[in-house]
Coordinates of C-alpha atoms in Angstrom, one line a residue:
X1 CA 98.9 129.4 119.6
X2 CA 101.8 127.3 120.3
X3 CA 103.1 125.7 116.5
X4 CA 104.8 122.2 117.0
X5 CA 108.3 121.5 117.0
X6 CA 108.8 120.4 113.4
X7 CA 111.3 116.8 112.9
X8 CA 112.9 118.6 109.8
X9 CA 114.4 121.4 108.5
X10 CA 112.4 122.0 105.5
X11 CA 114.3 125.0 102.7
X12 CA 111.5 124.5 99.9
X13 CA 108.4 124.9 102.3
X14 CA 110.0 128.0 103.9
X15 CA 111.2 129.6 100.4
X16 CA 107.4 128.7 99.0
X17 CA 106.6 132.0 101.1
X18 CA 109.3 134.0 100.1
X19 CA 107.6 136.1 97.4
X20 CA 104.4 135.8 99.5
X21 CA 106.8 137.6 102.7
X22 CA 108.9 140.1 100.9
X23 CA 106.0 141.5 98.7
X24 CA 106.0 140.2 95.9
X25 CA 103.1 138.4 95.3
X26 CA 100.1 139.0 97.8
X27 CA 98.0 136.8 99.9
X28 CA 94.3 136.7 98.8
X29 CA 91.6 139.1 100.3
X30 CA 89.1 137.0 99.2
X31 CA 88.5 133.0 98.2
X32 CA 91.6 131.7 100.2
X33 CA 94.0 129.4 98.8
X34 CA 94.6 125.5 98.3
X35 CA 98.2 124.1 99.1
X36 CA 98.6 120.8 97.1
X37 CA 101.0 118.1 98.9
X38 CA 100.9 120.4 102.1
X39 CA 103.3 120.0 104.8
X40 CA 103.3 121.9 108.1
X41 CA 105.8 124.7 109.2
X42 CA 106.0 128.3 110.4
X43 CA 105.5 129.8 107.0
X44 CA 101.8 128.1 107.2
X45 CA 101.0 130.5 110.8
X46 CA 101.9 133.6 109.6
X47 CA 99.0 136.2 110.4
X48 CA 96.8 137.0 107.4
X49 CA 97.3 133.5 106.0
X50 CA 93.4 133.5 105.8
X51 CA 91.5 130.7 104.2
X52 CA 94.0 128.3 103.6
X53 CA 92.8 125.1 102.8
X54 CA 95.4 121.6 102.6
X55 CA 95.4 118.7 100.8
X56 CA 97.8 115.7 101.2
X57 CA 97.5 112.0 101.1
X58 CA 100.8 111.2 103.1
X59 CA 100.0 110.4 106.9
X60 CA 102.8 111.7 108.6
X61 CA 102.6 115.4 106.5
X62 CA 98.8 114.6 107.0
X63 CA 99.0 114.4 110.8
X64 CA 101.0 117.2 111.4
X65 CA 98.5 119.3 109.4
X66 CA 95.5 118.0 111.6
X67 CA 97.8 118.5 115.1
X68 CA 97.9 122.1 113.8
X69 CA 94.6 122.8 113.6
X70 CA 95.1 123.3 110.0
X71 CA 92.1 122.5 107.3
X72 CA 93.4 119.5 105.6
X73 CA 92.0 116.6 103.4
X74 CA 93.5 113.3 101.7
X75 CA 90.7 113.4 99.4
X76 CA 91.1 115.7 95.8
X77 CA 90.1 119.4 96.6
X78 CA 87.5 120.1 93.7
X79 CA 87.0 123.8 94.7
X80 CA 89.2 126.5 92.4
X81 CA 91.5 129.1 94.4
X82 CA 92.6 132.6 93.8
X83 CA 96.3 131.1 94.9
X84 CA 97.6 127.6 94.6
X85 CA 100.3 126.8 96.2
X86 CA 102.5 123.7 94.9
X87 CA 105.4 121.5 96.7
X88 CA 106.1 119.4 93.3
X89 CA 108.2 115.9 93.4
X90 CA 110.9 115.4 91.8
X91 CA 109.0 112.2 89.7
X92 CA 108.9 114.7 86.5
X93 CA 105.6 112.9 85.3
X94 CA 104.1 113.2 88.8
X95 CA 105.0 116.9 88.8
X96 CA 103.9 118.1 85.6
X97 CA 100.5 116.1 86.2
X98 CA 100.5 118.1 89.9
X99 CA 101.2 120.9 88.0
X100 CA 97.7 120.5 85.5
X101 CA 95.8 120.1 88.5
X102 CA 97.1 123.3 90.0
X103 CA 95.8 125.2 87.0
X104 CA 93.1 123.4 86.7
X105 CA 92.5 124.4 90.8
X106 CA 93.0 128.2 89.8
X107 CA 90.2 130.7 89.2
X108 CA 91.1 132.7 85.7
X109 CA 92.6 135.6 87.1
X110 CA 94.5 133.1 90.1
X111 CA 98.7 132.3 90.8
X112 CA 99.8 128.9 90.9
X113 CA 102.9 129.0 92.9
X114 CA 105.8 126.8 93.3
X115 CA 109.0 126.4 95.2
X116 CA 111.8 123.3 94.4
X117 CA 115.4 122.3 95.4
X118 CA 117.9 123.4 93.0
X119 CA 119.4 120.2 93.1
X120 CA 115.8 118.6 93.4
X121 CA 114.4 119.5 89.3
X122 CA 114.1 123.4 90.5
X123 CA 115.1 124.4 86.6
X124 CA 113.1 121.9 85.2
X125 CA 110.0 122.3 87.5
X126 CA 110.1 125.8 86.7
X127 CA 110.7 125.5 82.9
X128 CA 107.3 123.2 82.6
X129 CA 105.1 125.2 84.8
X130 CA 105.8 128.1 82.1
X131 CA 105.0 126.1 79.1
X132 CA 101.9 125.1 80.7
X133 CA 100.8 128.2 81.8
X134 CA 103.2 131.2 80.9
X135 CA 105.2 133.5 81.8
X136 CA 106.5 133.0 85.5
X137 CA 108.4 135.0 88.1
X138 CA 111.2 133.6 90.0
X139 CA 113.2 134.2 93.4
X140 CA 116.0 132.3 94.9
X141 CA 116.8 131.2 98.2
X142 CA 118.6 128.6 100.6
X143 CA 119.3 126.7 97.2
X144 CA 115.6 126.6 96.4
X145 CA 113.7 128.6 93.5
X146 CA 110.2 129.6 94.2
X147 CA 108.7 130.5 90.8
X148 CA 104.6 131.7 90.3
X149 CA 102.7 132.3 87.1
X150 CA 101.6 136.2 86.3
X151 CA 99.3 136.0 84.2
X152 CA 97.4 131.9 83.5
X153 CA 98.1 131.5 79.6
X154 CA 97.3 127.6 80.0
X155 CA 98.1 125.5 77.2
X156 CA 94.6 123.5 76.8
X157 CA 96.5 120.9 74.6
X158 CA 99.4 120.5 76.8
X159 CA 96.9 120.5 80.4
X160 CA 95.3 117.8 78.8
X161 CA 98.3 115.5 78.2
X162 CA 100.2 115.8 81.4
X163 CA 96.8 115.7 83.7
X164 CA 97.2 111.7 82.8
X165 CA 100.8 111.4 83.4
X166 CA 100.7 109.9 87.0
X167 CA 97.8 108.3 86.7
X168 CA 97.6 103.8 87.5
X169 CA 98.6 101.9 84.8
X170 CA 99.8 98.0 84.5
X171 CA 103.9 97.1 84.9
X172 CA 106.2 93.9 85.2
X173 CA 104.1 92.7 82.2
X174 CA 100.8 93.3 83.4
X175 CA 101.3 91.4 86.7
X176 CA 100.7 94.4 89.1
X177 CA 99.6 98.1 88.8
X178 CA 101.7 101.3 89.7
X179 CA 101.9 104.8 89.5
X180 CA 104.7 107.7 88.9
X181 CA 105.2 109.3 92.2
X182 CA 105.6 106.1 94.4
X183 CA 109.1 104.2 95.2
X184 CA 109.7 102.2 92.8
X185 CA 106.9 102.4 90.9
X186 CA 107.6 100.8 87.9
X187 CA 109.8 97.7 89.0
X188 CA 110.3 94.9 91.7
X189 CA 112.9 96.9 93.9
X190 CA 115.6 94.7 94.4
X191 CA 115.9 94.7 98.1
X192 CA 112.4 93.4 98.1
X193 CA 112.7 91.2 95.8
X194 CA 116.2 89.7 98.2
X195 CA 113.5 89.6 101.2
X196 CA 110.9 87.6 98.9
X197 CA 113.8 85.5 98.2
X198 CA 114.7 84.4 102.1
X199 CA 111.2 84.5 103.3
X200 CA 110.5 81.1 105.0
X201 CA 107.8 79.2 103.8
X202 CA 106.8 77.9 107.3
X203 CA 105.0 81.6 107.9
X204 CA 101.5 81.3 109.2
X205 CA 99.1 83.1 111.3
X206 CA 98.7 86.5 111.4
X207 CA 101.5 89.1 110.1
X208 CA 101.7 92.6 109.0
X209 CA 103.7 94.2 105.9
X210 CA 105.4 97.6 107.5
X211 CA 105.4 100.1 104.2
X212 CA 103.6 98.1 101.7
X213 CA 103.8 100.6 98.9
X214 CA 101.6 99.2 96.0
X215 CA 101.9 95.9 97.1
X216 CA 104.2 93.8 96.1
X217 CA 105.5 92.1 99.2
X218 CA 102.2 91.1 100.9
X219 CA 101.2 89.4 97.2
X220 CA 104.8 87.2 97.7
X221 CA 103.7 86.4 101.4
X222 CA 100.5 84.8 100.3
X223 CA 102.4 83.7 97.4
X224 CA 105.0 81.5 99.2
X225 CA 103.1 80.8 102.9
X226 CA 100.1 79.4 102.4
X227 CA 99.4 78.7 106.2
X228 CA 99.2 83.1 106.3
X229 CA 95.6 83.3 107.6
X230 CA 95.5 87.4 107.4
X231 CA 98.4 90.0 106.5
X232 CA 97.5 93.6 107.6
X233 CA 99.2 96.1 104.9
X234 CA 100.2 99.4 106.5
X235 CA 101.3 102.2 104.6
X236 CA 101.7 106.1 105.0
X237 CA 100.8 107.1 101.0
X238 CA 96.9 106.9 100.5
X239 CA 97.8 107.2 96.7
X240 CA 100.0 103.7 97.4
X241 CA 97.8 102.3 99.6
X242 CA 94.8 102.3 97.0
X243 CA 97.0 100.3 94.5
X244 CA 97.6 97.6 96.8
X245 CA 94.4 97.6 97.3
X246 CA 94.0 97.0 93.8
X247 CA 96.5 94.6 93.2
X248 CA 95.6 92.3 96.2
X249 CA 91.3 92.8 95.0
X250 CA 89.6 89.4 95.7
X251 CA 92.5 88.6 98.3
X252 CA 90.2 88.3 101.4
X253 CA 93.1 87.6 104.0
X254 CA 94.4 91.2 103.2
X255 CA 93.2 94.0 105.4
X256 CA 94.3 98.1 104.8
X257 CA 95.7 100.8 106.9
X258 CA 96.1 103.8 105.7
X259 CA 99.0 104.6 108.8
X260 CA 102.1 106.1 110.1
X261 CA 104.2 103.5 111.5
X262 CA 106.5 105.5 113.4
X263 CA 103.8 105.9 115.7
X264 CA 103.1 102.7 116.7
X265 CA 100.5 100.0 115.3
X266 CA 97.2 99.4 116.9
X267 CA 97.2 95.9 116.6
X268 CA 99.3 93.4 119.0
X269 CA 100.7 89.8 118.7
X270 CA 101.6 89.3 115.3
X271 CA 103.3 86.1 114.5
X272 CA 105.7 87.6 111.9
X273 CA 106.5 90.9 110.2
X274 CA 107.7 91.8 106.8
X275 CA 109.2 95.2 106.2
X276 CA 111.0 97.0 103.4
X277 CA 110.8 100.5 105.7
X278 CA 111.6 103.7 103.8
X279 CA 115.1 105.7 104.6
X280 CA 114.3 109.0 103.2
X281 CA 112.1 111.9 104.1
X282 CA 111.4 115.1 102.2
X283 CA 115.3 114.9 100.5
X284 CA 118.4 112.7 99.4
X285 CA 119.6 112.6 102.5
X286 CA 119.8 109.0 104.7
X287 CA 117.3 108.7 107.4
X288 CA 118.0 105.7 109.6
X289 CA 115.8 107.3 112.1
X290 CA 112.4 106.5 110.2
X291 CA 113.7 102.5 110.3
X292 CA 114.4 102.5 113.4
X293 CA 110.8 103.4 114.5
X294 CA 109.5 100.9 112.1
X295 CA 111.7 98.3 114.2
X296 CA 110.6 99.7 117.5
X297 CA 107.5 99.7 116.1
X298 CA 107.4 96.1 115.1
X299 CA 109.2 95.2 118.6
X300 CA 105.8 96.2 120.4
X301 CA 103.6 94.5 117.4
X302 CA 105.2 91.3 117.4
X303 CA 104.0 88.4 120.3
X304 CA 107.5 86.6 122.0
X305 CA 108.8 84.3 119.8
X306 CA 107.8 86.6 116.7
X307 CA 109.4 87.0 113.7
X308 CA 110.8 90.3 112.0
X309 CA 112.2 90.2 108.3
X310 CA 113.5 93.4 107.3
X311 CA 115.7 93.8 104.4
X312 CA 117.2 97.8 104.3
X313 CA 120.8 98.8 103.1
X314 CA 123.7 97.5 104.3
X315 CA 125.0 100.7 105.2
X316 CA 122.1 101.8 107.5
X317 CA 122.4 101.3 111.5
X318 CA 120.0 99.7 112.4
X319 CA 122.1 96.7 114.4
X320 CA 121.7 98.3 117.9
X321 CA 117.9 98.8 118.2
X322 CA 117.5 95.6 116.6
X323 CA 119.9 93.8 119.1
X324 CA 118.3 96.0 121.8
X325 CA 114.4 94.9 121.1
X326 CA 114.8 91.6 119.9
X327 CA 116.1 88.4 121.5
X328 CA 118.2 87.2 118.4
X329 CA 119.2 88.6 115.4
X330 CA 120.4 87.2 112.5
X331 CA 121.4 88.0 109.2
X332 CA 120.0 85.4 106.3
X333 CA 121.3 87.2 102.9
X334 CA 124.2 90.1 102.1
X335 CA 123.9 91.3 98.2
X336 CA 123.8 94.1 95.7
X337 CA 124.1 96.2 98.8
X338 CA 121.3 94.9 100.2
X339 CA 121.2 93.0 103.8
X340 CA 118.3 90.9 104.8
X341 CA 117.4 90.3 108.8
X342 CA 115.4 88.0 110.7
X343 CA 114.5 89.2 114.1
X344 CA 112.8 86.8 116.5
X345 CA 111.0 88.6 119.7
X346 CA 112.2 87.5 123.1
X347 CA 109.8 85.2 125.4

């Protein structure tokens, strides 16, 4: 089988199959294993990794599961495993409620097994798997700690409080509902809220919100433009997607797609575009890459004489692909490090 080239280079995934590779801990004979937030590499298509079942609800990671042949779900796995294998966040309340699903996944005699960044809440990860579950062994490599449970001594009391820690709840006084885990999930980002501030009101027709997160852009479009007859939300978290969902309920000119923009949008001849895209993949570092695809993929979405607003930081590059797809450019608002841009599609 030929494995896909994979876009990045990906330390915690590879080190998540260090004790598994050097010995230490042993693949299942029987009962297979589940991987919570999966994401597709080499380590996954070693021989002997038999029963293997994925579950992850971002569409990219998702994809590239499916591409591989891979058994992957978005939906929760509700089978228990001999092995779980975990790929926490650095969200601590999202992890440790990742974490009392894991155990809660595992059979009574079953590893959990994690693997973290050192400078990503490795410590910290591995500190609260053992005070939910015992005593753990560790291994370090490529500045990642992989870490799995000996022996399940789960803390009933303790399971019971985190399992809740990620789950929706209301924010910005009640007016929308969130989650830990998702970017900034518990406040108006600013850089959105600039873009709210400079949106025209003369929008109309039919326009799409590129990374709508839980929402909060496409309820400020039907907010402000009244002449909007239908905004198409597409976003690449299922788990962010559902809370828009939730906070747009009763909005009938809203539709939901559960997508990966880099790769295009099915849907042509938009009149306008609103985007906030995202700049970073699995770590810290910038990636201009993943907005420049959301512009290209805008570009091809937009009919002539459509409109792109994008807001993104003022250091990212995005000038030359706009300049290069677009007939004008220019930009309306500059602040708090911010830069907001209007794009209109040549005729």
């Amino acid at each position: 089988m030929t494995l896909p080239a994979t876009r990045d280079h990906d330390p915690a995934l590879e080190v998540l199959f260090h004790a598994i590779d050097t010995g230490a801990l042993p693949w299942p004979r029987t009962g297979g294993a589940l991987f919570l937030r999966a994401r597709d590499g080499w380590p996954l298509h070693a021989a002997g990794r038999t029963g293997l079942v994925c579950e992850q609800t971002f569409k990219p990671a998702f994809d590239a599961l499916q591409r591989s042949q891979l058994m992957v779900q978005a939906d929760p796995v509700t089978d228990r495993f001999p092995l779980v294998l975990v790929l926490p966040p650095r969200q601590r309340d999202e992890a440790r409620a990742l974490f009392a699903r894991a155990v809660s996944q595992c059979t009574d005699d079953g590893v959990v097994l994690a693997c973290m960044q050192n400078d990503e809440g490795a410590k910290t990860g591995q500190s609260d798997l053992a005070k939910l579950a015992g005593p753990v062994s560790v291994l370090s490599k490529q500045h990642c700690r992989v870490f799995w449970t000996t022996a399940l001594a789960i803390d009933e009391t303790l399971r019971a409080e985190w399992r809740d820690l990620d789950a929706p709840r209301a924010i910005v006084d009640g007016r929308y509902t969130s989650r830990p885990g998702l970017f900034a999930w518990d406040r108006i980002d600013p850089a959105s809220a600039l873009l709210v501030k400079h949106l025209p009101a003369d929008l109309a027709g039919r326009g799409a919100d590129l990374g709508a997160g839980w929402g909060y852009l496409a309820t400020e479009v039907f907010a402000r433009a009244p002449k909007v007859t239908a905004l198409d939300l597409y976003e690449a978290e299922a788990r962010a997607l559902d809370l828009a969902r939730t906070n747009l309920a009763g909005e009938p000119r809203a539709t939901f797609h559960w997508s990966d923009v880099g790769e295009g949008l099915p849907r042509r001849n938009y009149d306008f575009i609103v985007s906030n895209p995202p700049f970073h993949a699995h770590g810290r570092a910038d990636r201009p890459d993943i907005g420049r695809r959301f512009i290209t993929a805008a570009a091809d979405a937009l009919r002539p004489g459509g409109r792109l607003f994008l807001v993104a930081n003022r250091h990212l590059p995005y000038e030359s692909v706009l300049d290069a797809r677009f007939g004008t450019t220019r930009t309306l608002a500059q602040a708090g490090g911010f830069k907001v841009v209007e794009a209109v599609r040549g005729k």
